[in-house]
Amino acid sequence: MIEDTRKGMGLWVLAGLLVLAILGTGIWGAMHLSALSTAPGWYASMDGVQIEPVQPEGAEEGYEYYRLRFVLTNNSDQDVYVAGWNLGVRPAKGHEYAVDVWDPWDESITLEKEPCVPVGCIGDVELILEVDPEELETKTLQITLDPYGETPLELGEVELP
């Protein structure tokens, strides 16, 4: 008499495939979890941060102004334009718009004339910050590379004097 020794084999195969699917999903998720904190293609760092109070020409009453300087290392796969629309400065807590990169309108400036740090280079960055002291709840500011439509990359923090 011939016996069928494969009676439960189909269920074991299905169970094995289910285990492999769960493990594969977990491994794939773990590999991509670290990528959530950085913008794709953007790898930059900030060093030598200095901040000092200034009074620029054309400053508005009721605001405080600070000159922020740092060295930006660009290890990204594209140029980093040093402008208010690409670098974000926000208070660590409180109203998001209490701090802004002060950029007096100059219609002669075009994208081709904007200062930038090319791929693989180091560049000095200097920004003037406009601070609304009534809206500011903390002296700690977060500086980010904030390319339009992409996940911001945190560069670091600075304390206002």
Short mmCIF file of the C-alpha atoms (twelve columns), coordinates in Angstrom:
data_MODEL
# 
_entry.id   MODEL 
# 
loop_
_atom_site.group_PDB 
_atom_site.id 
_atom_site.type_symbol 
_atom_site.label_atom_id 
_atom_site.label_alt_id 
_atom_site.label_comp_id 
_atom_site.label_asym_id 
_atom_site.label_seq_id 
_atom_site.Cartn_x 
_atom_site.Cartn_y 
_atom_site.Cartn_z 
_atom_site.pdbx_PDB_model_num 
ATOM 1   C CA . MET A 1   0.000  0.000  0.000   1 
ATOM 2   C CA . ILE A 2   1.255  3.460  -0.936  1 
ATOM 3   C CA . GLU A 3   0.925  6.236  1.635   1 
ATOM 4   C CA . ASP A 4   0.780  9.945  0.829   1 
ATOM 5   C CA . THR A 5   3.487  11.504 3.020   1 
ATOM 6   C CA . ARG A 6   2.852  15.022 1.684   1 
ATOM 7   C CA . LYS A 7   -0.486 15.607 3.422   1 
ATOM 8   C CA . GLY A 8   0.569  18.706 5.388   1 
ATOM 9   C CA . MET A 9   3.336  19.814 3.023   1 
ATOM 10  C CA . GLY A 10  1.235  22.503 1.313   1 
ATOM 11  C CA . LEU A 11  0.468  24.189 4.624   1 
ATOM 12  C CA . TRP A 12  4.148  24.072 5.633   1 
ATOM 13  C CA . VAL A 13  5.156  25.708 2.347   1 
ATOM 14  C CA . LEU A 14  2.566  28.466 2.811   1 
ATOM 15  C CA . ALA A 15  3.701  29.033 6.407   1 
ATOM 16  C CA . GLY A 16  7.331  29.241 5.248   1 
ATOM 17  C CA . LEU A 17  6.462  31.773 2.549   1 
ATOM 18  C CA . LEU A 18  4.550  33.859 5.096   1 
ATOM 19  C CA . VAL A 19  7.545  33.881 7.462   1 
ATOM 20  C CA . LEU A 20  9.858  34.922 4.594   1 
ATOM 21  C CA . ALA A 21  7.485  37.720 3.587   1 
ATOM 22  C CA . ILE A 22  7.337  39.053 7.159   1 
ATOM 23  C CA . LEU A 23  11.129 38.899 7.552   1 
ATOM 24  C CA . GLY A 24  11.675 40.534 4.160   1 
ATOM 25  C CA . THR A 25  9.305  43.373 4.990   1 
ATOM 26  C CA . GLY A 26  11.017 43.921 8.344   1 
ATOM 27  C CA . ILE A 27  14.499 43.960 6.817   1 
ATOM 28  C CA . TRP A 28  13.439 46.301 3.996   1 
ATOM 29  C CA . GLY A 29  11.785 48.638 6.524   1 
ATOM 30  C CA . ALA A 30  14.871 48.708 8.749   1 
ATOM 31  C CA . MET A 31  17.114 49.553 5.796   1 
ATOM 32  C CA . HIS A 32  14.918 52.488 4.779   1 
ATOM 33  C CA . LEU A 33  14.156 53.768 8.282   1 
ATOM 34  C CA . SER A 34  17.429 55.696 8.544   1 
ATOM 35  C CA . ALA A 35  16.692 57.450 5.254   1 
ATOM 36  C CA . LEU A 36  13.608 59.113 6.726   1 
ATOM 37  C CA . SER A 37  15.684 61.716 8.580   1 
ATOM 38  C CA . THR A 38  17.562 62.985 5.522   1 
ATOM 39  C CA . ALA A 39  16.498 64.452 2.249   1 
ATOM 40  C CA . PRO A 40  17.392 62.204 -0.686  1 
ATOM 41  C CA . GLY A 41  20.568 63.390 -2.360  1 
ATOM 42  C CA . TRP A 42  21.219 66.150 0.196   1 
ATOM 43  C CA . TYR A 43  24.247 65.626 2.443   1 
ATOM 44  C CA . ALA A 44  25.646 68.797 3.973   1 
ATOM 45  C CA . SER A 45  27.061 69.943 7.285   1 
ATOM 46  C CA . MET A 46  27.574 73.216 9.113   1 
ATOM 47  C CA . ASP A 47  30.690 74.182 11.099  1 
ATOM 48  C CA . GLY A 48  32.146 77.288 12.760  1 
ATOM 49  C CA . VAL A 49  28.822 78.959 13.563  1 
ATOM 50  C CA . GLN A 50  28.971 82.625 14.641  1 
ATOM 51  C CA . ILE A 51  26.075 84.971 15.333  1 
ATOM 52  C CA . GLU A 52  26.136 88.673 16.217  1 
ATOM 53  C CA . PRO A 53  23.584 91.515 16.426  1 
ATOM 54  C CA . VAL A 54  23.598 93.973 13.495  1 
ATOM 55  C CA . GLN A 55  21.524 96.913 12.266  1 
ATOM 56  C CA . PRO A 56  21.320 96.642 8.455   1 
ATOM 57  C CA . GLU A 57  20.315 99.536 6.257   1 
ATOM 58  C CA . GLY A 58  16.577 99.359 5.557   1 
ATOM 59  C CA . ALA A 59  15.794 97.487 8.781   1 
ATOM 60  C CA . GLU A 60  12.237 97.737 10.097  1 
ATOM 61  C CA . GLU A 61  11.333 98.946 13.579  1 
ATOM 62  C CA . GLY A 62  10.230 96.321 16.076  1 
ATOM 63  C CA . TYR A 63  12.573 93.646 14.757  1 
ATOM 64  C CA . GLU A 64  16.018 92.530 15.874  1 
ATOM 65  C CA . TYR A 65  18.638 91.615 13.282  1 
ATOM 66  C CA . TYR A 66  21.518 89.152 13.537  1 
ATOM 67  C CA . ARG A 67  24.342 88.191 11.190  1 
ATOM 68  C CA . LEU A 68  24.691 84.401 11.021  1 
ATOM 69  C CA . ARG A 69  27.932 82.993 9.615   1 
ATOM 70  C CA . PHE A 70  28.998 79.399 9.143   1 
ATOM 71  C CA . VAL A 71  30.961 77.121 6.853   1 
ATOM 72  C CA . LEU A 72  28.814 74.797 4.730   1 
ATOM 73  C CA . THR A 73  30.293 71.529 3.480   1 
ATOM 74  C CA . ASN A 74  28.346 70.256 0.477   1 
ATOM 75  C CA . ASN A 75  28.624 66.494 -0.027  1 
ATOM 76  C CA . SER A 76  25.335 66.398 -1.933  1 
ATOM 77  C CA . ASP A 77  24.808 65.390 -5.522  1 
ATOM 78  C CA . GLN A 78  23.803 68.953 -6.478  1 
ATOM 79  C CA . ASP A 79  24.777 72.560 -5.764  1 
ATOM 80  C CA . VAL A 80  23.430 74.240 -2.622  1 
ATOM 81  C CA . TYR A 81  22.173 77.766 -3.298  1 
ATOM 82  C CA . VAL A 82  22.793 80.044 -0.332  1 
ATOM 83  C CA . ALA A 83  19.548 81.981 -0.165  1 
ATOM 84  C CA . GLY A 84  16.561 82.484 2.099   1 
ATOM 85  C CA . TRP A 85  14.435 80.176 -0.040  1 
ATOM 86  C CA . ASN A 86  16.868 77.265 0.384   1 
ATOM 87  C CA . LEU A 87  18.113 77.626 3.970   1 
ATOM 88  C CA . GLY A 88  15.536 77.558 6.744   1 
ATOM 89  C CA . VAL A 89  15.984 79.153 10.160  1 
ATOM 90  C CA . ARG A 90  13.267 78.508 12.753  1 
ATOM 91  C CA . PRO A 91  12.942 78.776 16.522  1 
ATOM 92  C CA . ALA A 92  13.307 75.441 18.327  1 
ATOM 93  C CA . LYS A 93  9.852  76.116 19.802  1 
ATOM 94  C CA . GLY A 94  7.249  78.796 19.373  1 
ATOM 95  C CA . HIS A 95  5.911  80.572 16.307  1 
ATOM 96  C CA . GLU A 96  7.597  79.275 13.137  1 
ATOM 97  C CA . TYR A 97  7.726  82.709 11.496  1 
ATOM 98  C CA . ALA A 98  9.279  84.531 14.476  1 
ATOM 99  C CA . VAL A 99  12.602 84.249 12.616  1 
ATOM 100 C CA . ASP A 100 13.131 84.816 8.922   1 
ATOM 101 C CA . VAL A 101 16.111 85.164 6.625   1 
ATOM 102 C CA . TRP A 102 16.128 88.877 5.831   1 
ATOM 103 C CA . ASP A 103 16.390 89.275 2.112   1 
ATOM 104 C CA . PRO A 104 15.636 92.781 0.837   1 
ATOM 105 C CA . TRP A 105 14.040 92.520 -2.595  1 
ATOM 106 C CA . ASP A 106 16.528 92.990 -5.403  1 
ATOM 107 C CA . GLU A 107 15.073 92.375 -8.843  1 
ATOM 108 C CA . SER A 108 18.548 92.170 -10.394 1 
ATOM 109 C CA . ILE A 109 19.278 88.916 -8.521  1 
ATOM 110 C CA . THR A 110 18.507 85.823 -10.570 1 
ATOM 111 C CA . LEU A 111 19.162 82.164 -9.836  1 
ATOM 112 C CA . GLU A 112 22.362 82.353 -11.883 1 
ATOM 113 C CA . LYS A 113 23.641 85.174 -9.627  1 
ATOM 114 C CA . GLU A 114 22.690 83.549 -6.304  1 
ATOM 115 C CA . PRO A 115 25.736 82.484 -4.308  1 
ATOM 116 C CA . CYS A 116 26.086 78.730 -4.137  1 
ATOM 117 C CA . VAL A 117 28.317 76.010 -2.720  1 
ATOM 118 C CA . PRO A 118 29.099 73.587 -5.567  1 
ATOM 119 C CA . VAL A 119 29.045 69.803 -5.203  1 
ATOM 120 C CA . GLY A 120 31.950 68.545 -3.099  1 
ATOM 121 C CA . CYS A 121 32.997 72.029 -1.956  1 
ATOM 122 C CA . ILE A 122 33.149 74.078 1.225   1 
ATOM 123 C CA . GLY A 123 31.744 77.609 1.268   1 
ATOM 124 C CA . ASP A 124 31.284 80.481 3.681   1 
ATOM 125 C CA . VAL A 125 27.644 81.332 4.330   1 
ATOM 126 C CA . GLU A 126 26.456 84.666 5.677   1 
ATOM 127 C CA . LEU A 127 22.783 85.417 6.300   1 
ATOM 128 C CA . ILE A 128 20.996 88.281 8.026   1 
ATOM 129 C CA . LEU A 129 18.185 87.060 10.282  1 
ATOM 130 C CA . GLU A 130 15.109 89.144 11.064  1 
ATOM 131 C CA . VAL A 131 13.723 88.252 14.490  1 
ATOM 132 C CA . ASP A 132 10.351 89.274 15.924  1 
ATOM 133 C CA . PRO A 133 11.112 89.352 19.676  1 
ATOM 134 C CA . GLU A 134 7.393  89.367 20.591  1 
ATOM 135 C CA . GLU A 135 6.812  86.035 18.807  1 
ATOM 136 C CA . LEU A 136 10.076 84.390 19.890  1 
ATOM 137 C CA . GLU A 137 9.730  81.940 22.813  1 
ATOM 138 C CA . THR A 138 13.307 80.613 22.824  1 
ATOM 139 C CA . LYS A 139 16.794 81.795 21.943  1 
ATOM 140 C CA . THR A 140 17.615 78.473 20.237  1 
ATOM 141 C CA . LEU A 141 17.310 78.479 16.444  1 
ATOM 142 C CA . GLN A 142 17.325 75.434 14.162  1 
ATOM 143 C CA . ILE A 143 19.094 75.765 10.823  1 
ATOM 144 C CA . THR A 144 18.051 73.478 7.977   1 
ATOM 145 C CA . LEU A 145 18.772 72.938 4.332   1 
ATOM 146 C CA . ASP A 146 15.218 73.214 3.102   1 
ATOM 147 C CA . PRO A 147 15.059 72.562 -0.658  1 
ATOM 148 C CA . TYR A 148 11.639 73.214 -2.153  1 
ATOM 149 C CA . GLY A 149 9.434  70.133 -2.187  1 
ATOM 150 C CA . GLU A 150 11.913 67.878 -0.357  1 
ATOM 151 C CA . THR A 151 12.452 66.730 3.205   1 
ATOM 152 C CA . PRO A 152 14.523 69.328 5.126   1 
ATOM 153 C CA . LEU A 153 17.999 68.319 6.294   1 
ATOM 154 C CA . GLU A 154 18.888 69.606 9.771   1 
ATOM 155 C CA . LEU A 155 22.278 71.312 9.797   1 
ATOM 156 C CA . GLY A 156 22.347 72.256 13.487  1 
ATOM 157 C CA . GLU A 157 21.313 74.772 16.124  1 
ATOM 158 C CA . VAL A 158 22.546 78.184 17.254  1 
ATOM 159 C CA . GLU A 159 21.782 80.316 20.320  1 
ATOM 160 C CA . LEU A 160 20.921 83.996 19.911  1 
ATOM 161 C CA . PRO A 161 23.139 86.269 22.029  1 
# 
